[in-house]
Coordinates of C-alpha atoms in Angstrom, one line a residue:
M1 CA -28.8 5.6 11.4
R2 CA -26.4 8.2 13.8
V3 CA -23.2 6.6 13.6
C4 CA -21.3 4.5 11.4
V5 CA -17.4 3.0 12.7
I6 CA -15.4 2.2 10.1
G7 CA -13.1 -0.9 11.9
A8 CA -13.4 -3.5 14.4
G9 CA -10.0 -3.7 16.3
L10 CA -9.3 -2.4 19.3
S11 CA -9.7 1.8 18.5
G12 CA -13.0 0.9 16.9
L13 CA -14.5 -1.7 19.6
A14 CA -13.8 1.1 22.1
V15 CA -15.9 3.5 20.1
A16 CA -18.8 0.7 19.9
R17 CA -18.4 0.6 23.6
S18 CA -19.1 3.9 24.4
L19 CA -22.1 4.4 21.8
K20 CA -23.8 1.3 23.4
E21 CA -23.6 2.5 27.0
R22 CA -25.2 5.6 25.9
G23 CA -27.7 3.7 23.6
I24 CA -26.6 5.0 20.6
D25 CA -27.6 3.9 17.2
F26 CA -24.6 2.5 15.3
V27 CA -23.5 0.1 13.4
C28 CA -19.5 -1.2 13.0
L29 CA -18.0 -2.0 9.4
E30 CA -15.1 -4.4 9.2
K31 CA -13.4 -5.4 5.9
S32 CA -11.9 -8.7 7.3
S33 CA -14.1 -12.0 8.5
D34 CA -13.5 -11.1 12.3
V35 CA -12.5 -8.3 14.6
G36 CA -9.4 -7.9 16.0
G37 CA -7.4 -5.9 13.7
I38 CA -4.0 -6.3 13.2
W39 CA -3.9 -8.6 15.9
R40 CA -5.9 -11.1 14.0
R41 CA -3.9 -13.4 12.3
P42 CA -4.7 -12.6 8.4
G43 CA -6.5 -15.5 6.8
A44 CA -5.8 -17.1 3.6
G45 CA -5.2 -14.9 0.9
E46 CA -5.2 -11.9 3.4
R47 CA -2.7 -9.4 3.3
G48 CA -1.8 -8.4 7.2
P49 CA 0.8 -7.1 9.6
G50 CA 0.4 -10.6 12.2
Y51 CA 3.2 -12.1 11.2
E52 CA 4.1 -15.4 13.5
T53 CA 6.0 -14.0 16.2
L54 CA 4.0 -10.5 16.9
H55 CA 3.4 -10.1 21.0
L56 CA 2.1 -7.0 23.2
N57 CA 5.6 -4.5 23.3
T58 CA 3.2 -3.2 26.4
A59 CA 2.0 -4.9 29.6
K60 CA -1.2 -7.0 29.5
Q61 CA -2.9 -4.8 32.5
L62 CA -2.2 -1.4 31.2
T63 CA -3.2 -2.8 27.1
A64 CA -6.3 -4.1 28.5
Y65 CA -10.0 -2.2 28.4
D66 CA -11.3 -0.7 31.1
G67 CA -13.1 -2.9 33.9
F68 CA -12.3 -6.2 31.4
P69 CA -9.1 -7.4 32.2
M70 CA -7.1 -10.0 30.2
P71 CA -7.1 -13.5 31.2
E72 CA -4.8 -14.0 34.6
E73 CA -3.5 -17.1 32.8
Y74 CA -1.8 -14.7 30.2
P75 CA 1.8 -13.5 30.0
L76 CA 2.7 -10.0 30.7
Y77 CA 3.4 -9.4 27.0
P78 CA 0.6 -11.5 25.5
R79 CA 1.1 -13.1 22.0
H80 CA -1.0 -11.8 18.6
S81 CA -3.4 -15.3 18.8
Q82 CA -4.2 -14.6 22.4
F83 CA -4.6 -10.7 22.2
A84 CA -7.1 -11.4 19.2
A85 CA -9.0 -14.1 21.3
Y86 CA -9.2 -11.3 23.9
L87 CA -10.5 -8.4 21.6
R88 CA -13.0 -11.2 20.3
S89 CA -14.1 -11.5 24.0
F90 CA -14.5 -8.0 24.5
A91 CA -16.9 -7.6 21.6
E92 CA -19.2 -10.5 23.0
S93 CA -19.3 -9.7 26.4
T94 CA -20.0 -5.9 25.9
G95 CA -22.6 -6.8 23.1
V96 CA -21.4 -4.8 20.5
L97 CA -20.5 -7.6 17.9
D98 CA -24.4 -7.8 17.1
H99 CA -23.5 -4.5 15.9
V100 CA -20.4 -5.0 13.6
E101 CA -20.9 -5.9 9.9
L102 CA -18.3 -8.1 9.0
R103 CA -17.0 -8.4 5.7
T104 CA -18.1 -5.1 4.3
E105 CA -15.6 -2.9 2.8
V106 CA -16.0 0.9 2.7
T107 CA -15.1 2.6 -0.5
S108 CA -16.5 6.5 0.2
V109 CA -17.7 8.6 2.6
R110 CA -18.8 11.9 1.6
R111 CA -20.6 14.8 3.4
E112 CA -23.7 16.1 2.2
A113 CA -25.1 19.4 1.9
D114 CA -27.2 19.0 4.5
G115 CA -24.4 18.1 7.1
T116 CA -24.8 14.1 7.0
W117 CA -22.5 11.8 5.7
T118 CA -22.6 8.7 3.1
V119 CA -20.8 6.0 3.5
A120 CA -20.5 3.4 0.5
G121 CA -19.1 0.3 0.4
R122 CA -19.3 -3.5 -0.7
D123 CA -21.1 -5.9 2.1
A124 CA -20.1 -9.9 2.4
S125 CA -21.7 -10.7 -0.8
G126 CA -19.9 -8.0 -2.7
A127 CA -23.0 -6.4 -3.9
P128 CA -22.5 -2.6 -3.1
V129 CA -24.3 -0.5 -0.4
S130 CA -24.8 3.0 0.4
R131 CA -26.0 4.4 3.5
R132 CA -26.1 7.8 5.2
F133 CA -25.0 8.5 8.8
E134 CA -25.3 12.4 10.9
H135 CA -21.5 11.0 12.4
V136 CA -18.9 9.1 10.8
V137 CA -15.7 7.6 13.4
V138 CA -13.0 6.4 11.2
A139 CA -11.1 3.7 13.5
S140 CA -9.5 1.8 10.6
G141 CA -5.8 2.3 11.9
H142 CA -2.9 2.9 10.1
H143 CA -1.0 -0.3 9.2
E144 CA -2.3 -1.1 5.6
K145 CA -0.5 0.8 3.0
P146 CA 3.0 -0.5 3.2
A147 CA 6.0 2.0 2.6
L148 CA 8.7 1.8 0.3
P149 CA 12.0 3.4 -0.4
D150 CA 10.9 5.6 -3.4
P151 CA 12.8 4.8 -5.7
L152 CA 14.4 1.4 -4.2
P153 CA 17.9 1.4 -4.4
P154 CA 19.8 0.7 -8.3
G155 CA 19.9 -2.5 -9.5
A156 CA 16.4 -3.2 -7.5
D157 CA 14.9 -4.5 -11.3
S158 CA 17.4 -6.9 -11.5
F159 CA 17.8 -8.2 -8.4
T160 CA 17.4 -12.1 -8.1
G161 CA 16.2 -12.6 -4.8
T162 CA 12.9 -11.6 -3.6
I163 CA 11.8 -7.8 -2.4
L164 CA 9.0 -7.5 0.1
H165 CA 7.4 -5.5 2.9
S166 CA 6.9 -6.7 6.6
L167 CA 3.2 -6.8 5.5
D168 CA 3.8 -9.8 3.4
F169 CA 6.0 -11.8 6.2
H170 CA 4.3 -14.5 8.1
S171 CA 7.1 -16.7 9.5
G172 CA 10.9 -17.0 9.7
A173 CA 10.5 -20.8 8.7
D174 CA 9.3 -19.6 5.2
F175 CA 13.0 -18.5 5.2
A176 CA 14.5 -21.8 6.1
D177 CA 18.0 -22.4 4.9
R178 CA 17.8 -18.9 3.0
H179 CA 20.0 -15.7 3.3
V180 CA 17.9 -12.7 4.3
V181 CA 18.5 -9.0 4.8
V182 CA 16.1 -7.1 7.0
V183 CA 15.6 -3.1 6.8
G184 CA 15.0 -0.8 9.5
L185 CA 15.3 -0.6 13.0
G186 CA 11.4 -0.5 14.2
A187 CA 9.5 -2.8 16.1
S188 CA 8.6 -5.2 13.3
A189 CA 12.4 -4.8 11.7
V190 CA 13.8 -6.6 15.2
D191 CA 10.7 -9.1 15.5
I192 CA 11.3 -10.4 12.2
A193 CA 15.3 -10.3 12.1
A194 CA 15.4 -12.1 15.2
D195 CA 12.6 -14.6 13.9
L196 CA 14.2 -15.4 11.0
S197 CA 17.9 -16.0 12.7
R198 CA 16.2 -19.3 14.1
H199 CA 15.3 -20.2 10.9
A200 CA 17.8 -18.5 8.0
R201 CA 21.0 -19.5 6.9
Q202 CA 22.1 -16.1 7.7
T203 CA 20.2 -13.1 8.8
V204 CA 21.3 -9.4 8.4
L205 CA 19.9 -6.1 9.7
S206 CA 20.1 -3.3 7.6
V207 CA 19.7 0.1 9.1
R208 CA 19.8 3.6 7.6
R209 CA 19.8 5.4 11.1
G210 CA 20.0 5.1 14.7
L211 CA 17.1 4.5 16.9
H212 CA 17.1 3.9 20.9
I213 CA 16.4 0.8 21.8
V214 CA 14.7 0.0 24.9
P215 CA 14.3 -3.1 26.7
K216 CA 10.5 -4.2 27.7
Q217 CA 11.6 -3.9 31.2
L218 CA 13.6 -2.2 33.1
F219 CA 14.5 -2.8 37.0
G220 CA 12.2 -5.6 36.5
K221 CA 9.3 -3.9 35.7
S222 CA 7.6 -3.0 32.4
V223 CA 9.1 0.3 30.9
D224 CA 5.0 1.4 30.5
E225 CA 4.3 1.0 34.4
I226 CA 7.6 3.0 35.0
A227 CA 6.1 5.6 33.1
E228 CA 2.9 5.1 35.2
A229 CA 4.6 6.1 38.4
P230 CA 3.9 9.6 39.8
W231 CA 7.5 10.2 40.0
W232 CA 8.0 10.0 36.4
S233 CA 5.5 12.4 36.0
E234 CA 7.1 14.3 38.0
M235 CA 10.1 14.5 36.4
T236 CA 10.7 16.7 33.6
L237 CA 11.6 15.7 29.6
A238 CA 15.3 16.9 30.7
E239 CA 15.3 14.3 33.7
Q240 CA 13.5 11.5 32.1
R241 CA 15.6 11.4 29.4
R242 CA 19.0 11.6 31.6
F243 CA 17.0 8.9 33.4
V244 CA 16.6 6.6 30.5
E245 CA 19.8 6.9 29.3
Q246 CA 22.1 6.3 32.3
A247 CA 19.6 3.2 32.7
L248 CA 20.3 2.3 29.0
Y249 CA 23.9 2.5 29.7
V250 CA 23.9 0.5 32.8
S251 CA 22.0 -2.6 31.2
R252 CA 23.2 -2.5 27.8
G253 CA 26.2 -0.3 26.9
R254 CA 26.8 1.4 23.6
L255 CA 24.3 0.6 20.1
A256 CA 28.0 1.2 18.4
D257 CA 29.6 -1.8 20.6
Y258 CA 26.7 -4.3 18.5
G259 CA 28.0 -3.1 15.4
L260 CA 24.5 -0.5 15.2
P261 CA 24.7 3.5 14.5
E262 CA 24.2 5.4 17.7
P263 CA 21.3 7.7 17.7
D264 CA 21.5 11.2 16.3
H265 CA 19.0 12.5 18.5
P266 CA 18.2 12.5 22.2
V267 CA 16.1 10.1 23.7
F268 CA 12.1 10.8 23.4
S269 CA 13.2 12.9 20.2
S270 CA 11.5 10.0 18.1
A271 CA 9.5 6.8 18.3
V272 CA 12.1 4.1 20.6
T273 CA 12.1 0.6 19.8
L274 CA 11.0 -1.8 22.4
S275 CA 13.2 -5.5 22.4
D276 CA 14.7 -7.6 25.1
E277 CA 15.9 -9.6 22.1
I278 CA 17.6 -8.1 19.3
L279 CA 20.8 -6.8 20.9
S280 CA 21.2 -10.6 22.0
R281 CA 20.7 -11.7 18.7
I282 CA 23.4 -9.8 17.3
R283 CA 25.9 -10.9 20.4
H284 CA 25.4 -14.3 19.8
G285 CA 26.4 -14.0 15.4
A286 CA 22.9 -15.0 14.7
V287 CA 22.0 -11.7 13.2
T288 CA 24.9 -9.2 11.9
P289 CA 24.2 -5.5 11.5
K290 CA 25.1 -3.6 8.2
P291 CA 24.3 0.2 7.1
A292 CA 21.6 1.4 4.5
I293 CA 21.6 -0.2 1.3
A294 CA 23.7 1.6 -1.8
A295 CA 22.2 -1.1 -4.7
F296 CA 21.6 -4.3 -5.9
E297 CA 23.9 -6.6 -8.2
G298 CA 22.4 -9.8 -9.3
E299 CA 22.2 -11.8 -6.3
E300 CA 23.9 -9.4 -4.1
V301 CA 22.9 -6.8 -1.5
V302 CA 25.6 -3.7 -1.6
F303 CA 25.3 -1.8 1.6
T304 CA 27.1 2.3 1.9
D305 CA 30.4 0.6 3.4
G306 CA 31.2 -1.1 0.2
T307 CA 30.3 -4.6 1.8
R308 CA 28.0 -7.1 0.2
V309 CA 26.1 -10.3 0.7
A310 CA 24.2 -12.8 -1.0
A311 CA 20.4 -12.8 -0.7
D312 CA 17.0 -14.5 -1.6
A313 CA 15.0 -11.8 0.0
V314 CA 15.0 -8.4 1.7
V315 CA 12.2 -7.7 4.0
H316 CA 11.6 -3.8 4.4
C317 CA 10.3 -2.6 7.8
T318 CA 9.9 0.6 6.8
G319 CA 6.7 1.3 8.3
F320 CA 3.4 2.4 6.8
R321 CA 1.7 5.2 5.2
L322 CA -1.5 6.9 6.4
D323 CA -3.8 6.0 4.2
F324 CA -7.5 6.6 4.0
P325 CA -8.5 6.4 0.1
F326 CA -12.1 6.5 1.4
L327 CA -12.1 9.8 2.5
P328 CA -12.5 13.0 0.3
A329 CA -9.7 14.9 -1.1
G330 CA -7.9 17.6 1.6
C331 CA -9.0 15.7 4.4
P332 CA -6.3 16.5 7.3
A333 CA -5.5 13.2 8.0
S334 CA -4.3 12.3 4.3
S335 CA -1.1 10.7 3.2
E336 CA 0.6 14.1 2.6
G337 CA 1.9 16.2 5.0
P338 CA 1.3 16.3 8.9
V339 CA -2.3 15.4 10.4
E340 CA -3.9 18.4 11.6
L341 CA -7.0 17.2 13.6
Y342 CA -8.4 19.2 16.9
R343 CA -7.6 16.8 19.9
R344 CA -5.9 14.5 17.5
V345 CA -9.4 13.4 16.9
V346 CA -11.4 16.1 14.8
P347 CA -11.1 17.5 11.6
P348 CA -12.2 21.3 12.0
G349 CA -14.8 22.4 9.3
A350 CA -15.8 18.4 8.6
E351 CA -18.3 18.3 11.5
G352 CA -19.4 15.0 12.7
L353 CA -16.3 12.8 11.1
Y354 CA -13.9 12.0 13.8
F355 CA -10.8 9.7 14.3
V356 CA -10.1 7.4 17.0
G357 CA -6.8 5.5 17.5
L358 CA -4.8 8.0 15.1
V359 CA -1.9 8.5 17.8
R360 CA 1.3 7.1 18.5
P361 CA 2.0 6.9 22.2
V362 CA 5.2 6.2 24.5
G363 CA 2.9 3.6 26.1
A364 CA 0.1 1.5 25.5
I365 CA -2.5 3.1 23.6
T366 CA -5.6 1.5 24.6
R367 CA -6.3 3.5 27.7
L368 CA -6.4 6.9 25.0
V369 CA -8.7 5.5 22.4
E370 CA -11.2 4.7 25.1
A371 CA -10.7 8.5 26.4
Q372 CA -11.1 9.6 22.2
A373 CA -14.2 7.1 22.3
R374 CA -16.0 8.5 25.1
W375 CA -15.0 11.9 24.6
V376 CA -16.6 11.4 20.8
A377 CA -19.9 9.3 22.0
G378 CA -20.6 12.6 24.4
L379 CA -20.3 15.3 21.3
V380 CA -22.5 12.8 19.6
D381 CA -24.8 12.6 22.5
G382 CA -24.7 16.6 23.0
E383 CA -23.2 16.3 26.3
D384 CA -19.8 18.0 25.1
V385 CA -19.6 20.8 22.2
L386 CA -16.6 21.8 20.2
P387 CA -15.2 25.2 20.5
P388 CA -15.8 27.1 17.3
A389 CA -13.5 26.1 14.2
D390 CA -10.7 28.9 15.0
E391 CA -9.9 28.0 18.4
M392 CA -9.8 24.2 17.3
R393 CA -7.1 25.2 14.4
A394 CA -5.3 27.0 16.9
E395 CA -5.4 24.2 19.2
I396 CA -3.6 22.1 16.2
T397 CA -1.3 25.1 15.5
A398 CA 0.5 25.0 19.4
Y399 CA 0.4 21.3 19.0
L400 CA 2.1 20.8 16.0
G401 CA 4.8 23.4 17.2
G402 CA 5.4 21.5 20.1
I403 CA 6.0 18.4 18.0
T404 CA 8.1 20.3 15.8
E405 CA 10.2 21.7 18.3
R406 CA 10.8 18.2 20.0
Y407 CA 10.6 15.4 17.0
G408 CA 10.8 17.9 13.6
L409 CA 7.7 18.2 11.8
T410 CA 6.7 15.0 9.9
Q411 CA 3.8 12.9 9.1
G412 CA 4.3 10.0 11.6
A413 CA 5.9 12.9 14.3
S414 CA 2.6 14.7 13.9
I415 CA 0.4 12.0 15.9
Q416 CA 3.0 11.4 18.5
V417 CA 1.6 12.0 22.3
D418 CA 2.7 11.4 25.5
V419 CA -0.1 9.1 27.8
G420 CA -0.2 11.2 30.8
A421 CA -0.4 14.4 29.0
Y422 CA -2.6 13.9 26.5
L423 CA -5.5 11.8 28.8
A424 CA -5.4 15.0 31.2
E425 CA -6.7 16.8 27.8
F426 CA -10.0 14.7 28.4
R427 CA -10.3 14.9 32.1
E428 CA -12.1 17.7 32.4
A429 CA -14.9 16.9 29.5
L430 CA -14.9 13.5 30.8
K431 CA -15.4 14.8 34.4
V432 CA -13.0 11.7 35.4

């Protein structure tokens, strides 16, 4: 068989459609019991980031696949169950579901001397299975290995409450009448804190570093729709920053007025947090901001300002580490260091291996993974050809140089992309 696609979430299904449209022989391996990736509600005994209140942060018309709109009755920001149902409908309608092997976990991807790839794993029955492919597309996402503070603050071992990661959080109702501390200020942190505030006796939001909190809508339009406007694209980065910062000041004022730390960086120099709700919950007294955790003492959590609260649970919404344990050592998308991929897709020197969906845009990701998927399908089909390895490495070096200047070179920053500029990279190759 020619191609193995690992993962049947948003990215894997986009790859599957592009391959099927070209008549390329492929199989898509998914370790869960259904397609949908992080949007599918975890089943009994499964870990997963699909907490009960999870919704899209991007408008449905920009998050839908090309030529396959979401149902009209869906709201602008569908909940996770609606989007999961949409993804399954897409898989069925495009005929790619027949190529998906569910409950099949990949444990090893190894390149052979002849340039082919051996993919080993366990099938739905738990039996070992090994097959050889000409190409492997990794589309398994990067929301699986939780990133916890290492080490945890002093006293964590003797803390009488529960310490968990957002990966294991399902619903605020599970913490009814309890005292809970949420750590972080990213998307999951503000969602989970807002959810908890409707059930818990006390909800505290512990924030180490300030981030720009941007409402999902400005001037009555979804912010990702604004980012699609021609006038926005014509602005320089400095002009975009000035526009957003002024809009934020008008719409919500200073974050310090809510008890949150002001960002130590300009907007678009780090990930932004989209939320219409967290600042309102703070203003209503339902969520109490606190600085970083300094220590645990028995049943109490002590913060860096010297204040303390009794807590039954601490939920770390501190993100995920890039983790592809099935790939060979030295892979350029490992858990250490920046991600080094040509066009954020191809590792130089590993012919036949591709990554789709390993990007972090400011805006909807769907069009990006579709562009990646079409390009990969063209490479597999021989319509497109990669440049020499040294040219690919030069492109990576230039890209990471720009990332370092704008964000600082961290692993998370190394997958950051701007939607318009990134799509432009594929237009010539895709003849769009």
